[in-house]
C-alpha positions as CSV (number, residue, x, y, z in Angstrom):
1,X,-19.0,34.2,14.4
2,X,-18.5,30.5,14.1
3,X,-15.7,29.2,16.4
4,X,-12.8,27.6,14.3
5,X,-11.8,24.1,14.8
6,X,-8.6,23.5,17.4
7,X,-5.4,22.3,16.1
8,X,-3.6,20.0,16.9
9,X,0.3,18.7,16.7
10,X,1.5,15.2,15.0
11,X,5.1,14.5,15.2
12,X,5.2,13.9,11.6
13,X,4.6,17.0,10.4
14,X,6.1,20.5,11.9
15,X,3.5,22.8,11.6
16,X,-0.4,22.5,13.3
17,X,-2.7,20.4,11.9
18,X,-6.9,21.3,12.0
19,X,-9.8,18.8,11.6
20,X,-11.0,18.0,7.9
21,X,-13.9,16.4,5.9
22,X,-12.3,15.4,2.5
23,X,-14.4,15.2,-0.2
24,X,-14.1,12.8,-3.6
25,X,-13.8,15.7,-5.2
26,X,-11.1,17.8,-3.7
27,X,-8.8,14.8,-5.0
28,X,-6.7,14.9,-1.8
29,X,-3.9,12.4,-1.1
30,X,-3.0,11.8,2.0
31,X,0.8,12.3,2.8
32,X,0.9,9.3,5.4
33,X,0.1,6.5,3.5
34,X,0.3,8.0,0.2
35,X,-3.7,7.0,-0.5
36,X,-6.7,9.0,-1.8
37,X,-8.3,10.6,1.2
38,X,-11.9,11.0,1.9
39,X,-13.9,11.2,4.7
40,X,-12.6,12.3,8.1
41,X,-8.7,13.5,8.2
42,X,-6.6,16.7,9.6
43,X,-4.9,19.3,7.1
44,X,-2.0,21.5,7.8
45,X,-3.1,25.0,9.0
46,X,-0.8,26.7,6.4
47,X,-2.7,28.0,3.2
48,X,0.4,27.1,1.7
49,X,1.3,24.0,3.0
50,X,-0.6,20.3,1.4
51,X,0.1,18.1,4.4
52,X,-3.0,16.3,5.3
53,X,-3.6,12.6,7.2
54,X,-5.9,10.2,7.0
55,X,-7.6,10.2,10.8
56,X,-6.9,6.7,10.9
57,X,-3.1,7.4,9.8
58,X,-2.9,10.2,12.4
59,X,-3.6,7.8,15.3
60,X,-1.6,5.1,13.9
61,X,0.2,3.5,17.4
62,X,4.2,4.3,17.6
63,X,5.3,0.4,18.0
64,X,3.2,-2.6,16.9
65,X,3.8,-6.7,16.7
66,X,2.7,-8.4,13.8
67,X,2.4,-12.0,13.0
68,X,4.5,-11.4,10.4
69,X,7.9,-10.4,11.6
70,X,7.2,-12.1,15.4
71,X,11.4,-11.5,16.5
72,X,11.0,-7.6,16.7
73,X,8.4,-4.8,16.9
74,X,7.5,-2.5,13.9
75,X,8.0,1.0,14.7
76,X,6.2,3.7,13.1
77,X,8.4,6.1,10.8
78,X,7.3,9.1,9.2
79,X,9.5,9.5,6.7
80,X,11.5,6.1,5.0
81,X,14.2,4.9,6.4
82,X,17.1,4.8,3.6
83,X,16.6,7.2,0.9
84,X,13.2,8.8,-0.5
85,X,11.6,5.7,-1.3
86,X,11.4,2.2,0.5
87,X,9.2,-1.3,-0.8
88,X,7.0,-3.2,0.9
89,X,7.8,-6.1,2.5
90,X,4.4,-7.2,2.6
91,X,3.0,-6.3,-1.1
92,X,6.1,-5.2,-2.7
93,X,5.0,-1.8,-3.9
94,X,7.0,0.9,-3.4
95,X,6.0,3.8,-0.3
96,X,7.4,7.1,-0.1
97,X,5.5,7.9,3.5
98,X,4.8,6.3,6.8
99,X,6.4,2.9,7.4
100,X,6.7,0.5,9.9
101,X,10.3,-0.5,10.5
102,X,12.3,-3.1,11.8
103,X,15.4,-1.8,11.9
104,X,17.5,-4.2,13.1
105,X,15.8,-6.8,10.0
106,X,15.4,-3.7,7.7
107,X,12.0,-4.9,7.5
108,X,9.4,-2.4,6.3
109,X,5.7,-2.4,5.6
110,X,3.1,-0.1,4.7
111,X,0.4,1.3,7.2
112,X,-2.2,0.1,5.1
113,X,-0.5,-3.5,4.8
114,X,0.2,-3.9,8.4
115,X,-3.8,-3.5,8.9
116,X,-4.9,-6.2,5.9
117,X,-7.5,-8.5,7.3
118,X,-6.5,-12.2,8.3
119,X,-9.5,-13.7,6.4
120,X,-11.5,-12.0,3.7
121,X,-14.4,-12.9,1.2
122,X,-14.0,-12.9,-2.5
123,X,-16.7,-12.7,-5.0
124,X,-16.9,-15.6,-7.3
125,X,-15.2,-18.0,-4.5
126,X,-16.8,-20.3,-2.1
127,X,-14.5,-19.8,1.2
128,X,-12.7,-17.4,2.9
129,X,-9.0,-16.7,2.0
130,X,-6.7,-17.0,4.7
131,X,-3.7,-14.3,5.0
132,X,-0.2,-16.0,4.7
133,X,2.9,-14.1,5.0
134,X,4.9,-16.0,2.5
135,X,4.4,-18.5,-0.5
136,X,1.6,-21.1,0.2
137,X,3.7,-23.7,-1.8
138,X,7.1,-25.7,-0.6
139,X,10.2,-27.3,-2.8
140,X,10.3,-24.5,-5.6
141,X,7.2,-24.8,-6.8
142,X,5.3,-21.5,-8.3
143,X,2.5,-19.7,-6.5
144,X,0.8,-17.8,-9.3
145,X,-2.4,-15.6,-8.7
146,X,-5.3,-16.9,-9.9
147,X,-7.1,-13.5,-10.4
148,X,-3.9,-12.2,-12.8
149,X,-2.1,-14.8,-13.5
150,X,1.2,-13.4,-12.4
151,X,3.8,-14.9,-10.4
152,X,3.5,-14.3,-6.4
153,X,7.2,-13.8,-5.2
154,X,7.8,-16.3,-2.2
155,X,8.4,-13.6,0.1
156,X,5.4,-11.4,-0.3
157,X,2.1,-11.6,1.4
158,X,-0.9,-13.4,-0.4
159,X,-5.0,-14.5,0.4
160,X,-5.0,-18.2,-0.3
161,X,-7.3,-21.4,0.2
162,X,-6.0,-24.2,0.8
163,X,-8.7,-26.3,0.0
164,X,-9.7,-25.3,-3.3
165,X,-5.9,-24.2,-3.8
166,X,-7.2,-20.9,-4.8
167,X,-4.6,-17.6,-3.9
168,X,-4.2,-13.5,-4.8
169,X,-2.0,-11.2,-4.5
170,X,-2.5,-9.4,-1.3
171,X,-4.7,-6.7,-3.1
172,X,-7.1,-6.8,-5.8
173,X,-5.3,-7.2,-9.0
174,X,-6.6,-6.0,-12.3
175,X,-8.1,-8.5,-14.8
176,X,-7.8,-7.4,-18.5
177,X,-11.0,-6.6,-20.5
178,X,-10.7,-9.3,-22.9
179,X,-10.4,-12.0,-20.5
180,X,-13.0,-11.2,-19.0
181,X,-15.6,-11.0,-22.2
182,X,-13.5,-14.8,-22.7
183,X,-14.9,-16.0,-19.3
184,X,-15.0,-19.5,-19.1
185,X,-18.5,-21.2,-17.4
186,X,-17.9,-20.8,-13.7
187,X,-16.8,-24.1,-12.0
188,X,-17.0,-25.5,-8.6
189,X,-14.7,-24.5,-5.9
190,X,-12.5,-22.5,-7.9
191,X,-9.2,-24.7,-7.7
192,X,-6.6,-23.9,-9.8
193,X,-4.5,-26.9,-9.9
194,X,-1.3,-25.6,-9.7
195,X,1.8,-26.9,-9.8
196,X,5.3,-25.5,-11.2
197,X,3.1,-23.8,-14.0
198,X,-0.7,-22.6,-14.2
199,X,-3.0,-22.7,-16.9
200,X,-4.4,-19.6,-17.9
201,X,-8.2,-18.3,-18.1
202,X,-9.9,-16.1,-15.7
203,X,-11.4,-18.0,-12.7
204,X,-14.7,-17.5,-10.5
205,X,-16.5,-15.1,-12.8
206,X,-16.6,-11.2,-10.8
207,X,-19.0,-9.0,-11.4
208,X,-18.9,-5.7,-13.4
209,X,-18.7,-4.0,-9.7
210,X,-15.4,-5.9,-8.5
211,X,-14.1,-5.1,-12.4
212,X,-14.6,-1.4,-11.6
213,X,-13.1,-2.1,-8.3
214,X,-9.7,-3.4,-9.8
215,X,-9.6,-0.3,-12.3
216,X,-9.4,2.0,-9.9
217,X,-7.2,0.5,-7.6
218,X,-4.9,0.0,-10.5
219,X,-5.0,3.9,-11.3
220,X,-4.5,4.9,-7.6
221,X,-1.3,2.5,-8.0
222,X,0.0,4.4,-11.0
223,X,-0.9,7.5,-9.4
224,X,1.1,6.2,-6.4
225,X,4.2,6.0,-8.7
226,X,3.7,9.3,-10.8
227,X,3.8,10.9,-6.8
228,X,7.4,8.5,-5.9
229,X,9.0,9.6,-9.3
230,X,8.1,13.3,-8.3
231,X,9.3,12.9,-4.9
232,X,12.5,11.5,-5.9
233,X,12.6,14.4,-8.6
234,X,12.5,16.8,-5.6
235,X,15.1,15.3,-3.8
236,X,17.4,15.5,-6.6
237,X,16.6,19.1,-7.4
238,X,17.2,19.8,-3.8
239,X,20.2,17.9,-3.6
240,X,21.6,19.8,-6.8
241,X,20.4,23.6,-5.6
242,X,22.8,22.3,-2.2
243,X,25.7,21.4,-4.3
244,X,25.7,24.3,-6.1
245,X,25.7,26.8,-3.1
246,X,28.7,25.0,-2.0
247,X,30.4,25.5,-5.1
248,X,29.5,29.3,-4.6
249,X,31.2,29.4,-1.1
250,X,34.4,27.8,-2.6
251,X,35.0,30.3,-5.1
């Protein structure tokens, strides 16, 4: 008989957790960073019981520093810090699991987020984009995405070049089908010469793969929120079920 796998502890979670190969098609998410999970992770021991981690989110280090927020550490939290939900200060999306937390700043980012490369390639641009942890642009002028078109609050991380004055949001955003069939002729550099407005149009021709790409990153984002508005739905069910078995001891 084949020896099972040992388990282990993780102080996010109260019961043992065993070693796990997700698969695409067991549609797991994991309950750290509130992602799809594939590939190597732990589960929860209990039949009854859906916690699993990413492997990466299950050795996730207690306290970091970040560029970012350079006056205080992040610390790790398992749950968030104010009610069931918290947002991002990187991204601005909302999380409902692992954080890091400045508590002093009530600072928070996302696991994910905190890991985001400082330079990355983008199809259909020249040169790298450089991370920046707030608004490329000075005197109240508008940074606007160039892969969306939609505003980039000041506050929020973004990818940017400065040479061809070329940003994104800090992940991929979704370009709309008919924009894309409207694709002007690709131009050198990519520039969007931006000032306190930006032209429309879709810039730097992507490829049907990166398209894909942005759909499903779009429907793992709604699927985020469908799981946040569930959450919350819990806690206000549980909260209710508590305020009625008060009542009971009352009477």
């Amino acid at each position: 008989m084949a020896s099972r796998k040992p388990s282990v502890r993780h102080p996010s979670h109260s019961h043992p957790l065993r070693g796990h190969k997700a698969q695409v098609e067991e549609e797991i998410i994991c309950s750290g960073c509130d992602l799809d999970l594939i590939g190597a992770a732990f589960k929860c021991t209990k039949s009854e019981c859906d916690y699993f981690l990413h492997k990466s989110c299950f050795e996730l280090p207690r306290e970091t520093r970040h560029k970012a927020h350079p006056d205080h550490p992040l610390t790790l939290l398992y749950s968030p810090p104010y009610e069931s939900t918290y947002t991002c200060d990187a991204c601005g999306e909302y999380g409902s699991g692992f954080t890091y937390n400045c508590s002093i700043c009530q600072y928070d980012v996302h696991v994910g987020c905190v890991s985001m490369p400082e330079s990355v390639e983008r199809e259909g641009h020249a040169h790298p984009l450089t991370l920046l942890y707030r608004s490329p642009y000075q005197n109240g002028l508008i940074f606007n995405c160039d892969v969306c078109q939609e505003t980039v609050p000041d506050n929020l991380w973004s990818y940017y070049c400065k040479e061809c004055d070329y940003g994104t949001h800090l992940h991929s955003c979704v370009v709309e089908e008919e924009e894309e069939e409207e694709e002007e002729p690709i131009r050198g550099g990519g520039g969007s010469g931006r000032g306190s407005t930006n032209s429309g149009g879709n810039k730097g021709g992507r490829g049907s793969a990166a398209s894909e790409l942005a759909a499903m990153l779009e429907a793992q984002r709604e699927m985020e929120k469908m799981q946040i508005e569930l959450h919350m739905e819990m806690q206000r069910a549980k909260i209710a079920k508590k305020a009625r078995k008060a009542c009971l001891k009352l009477i």
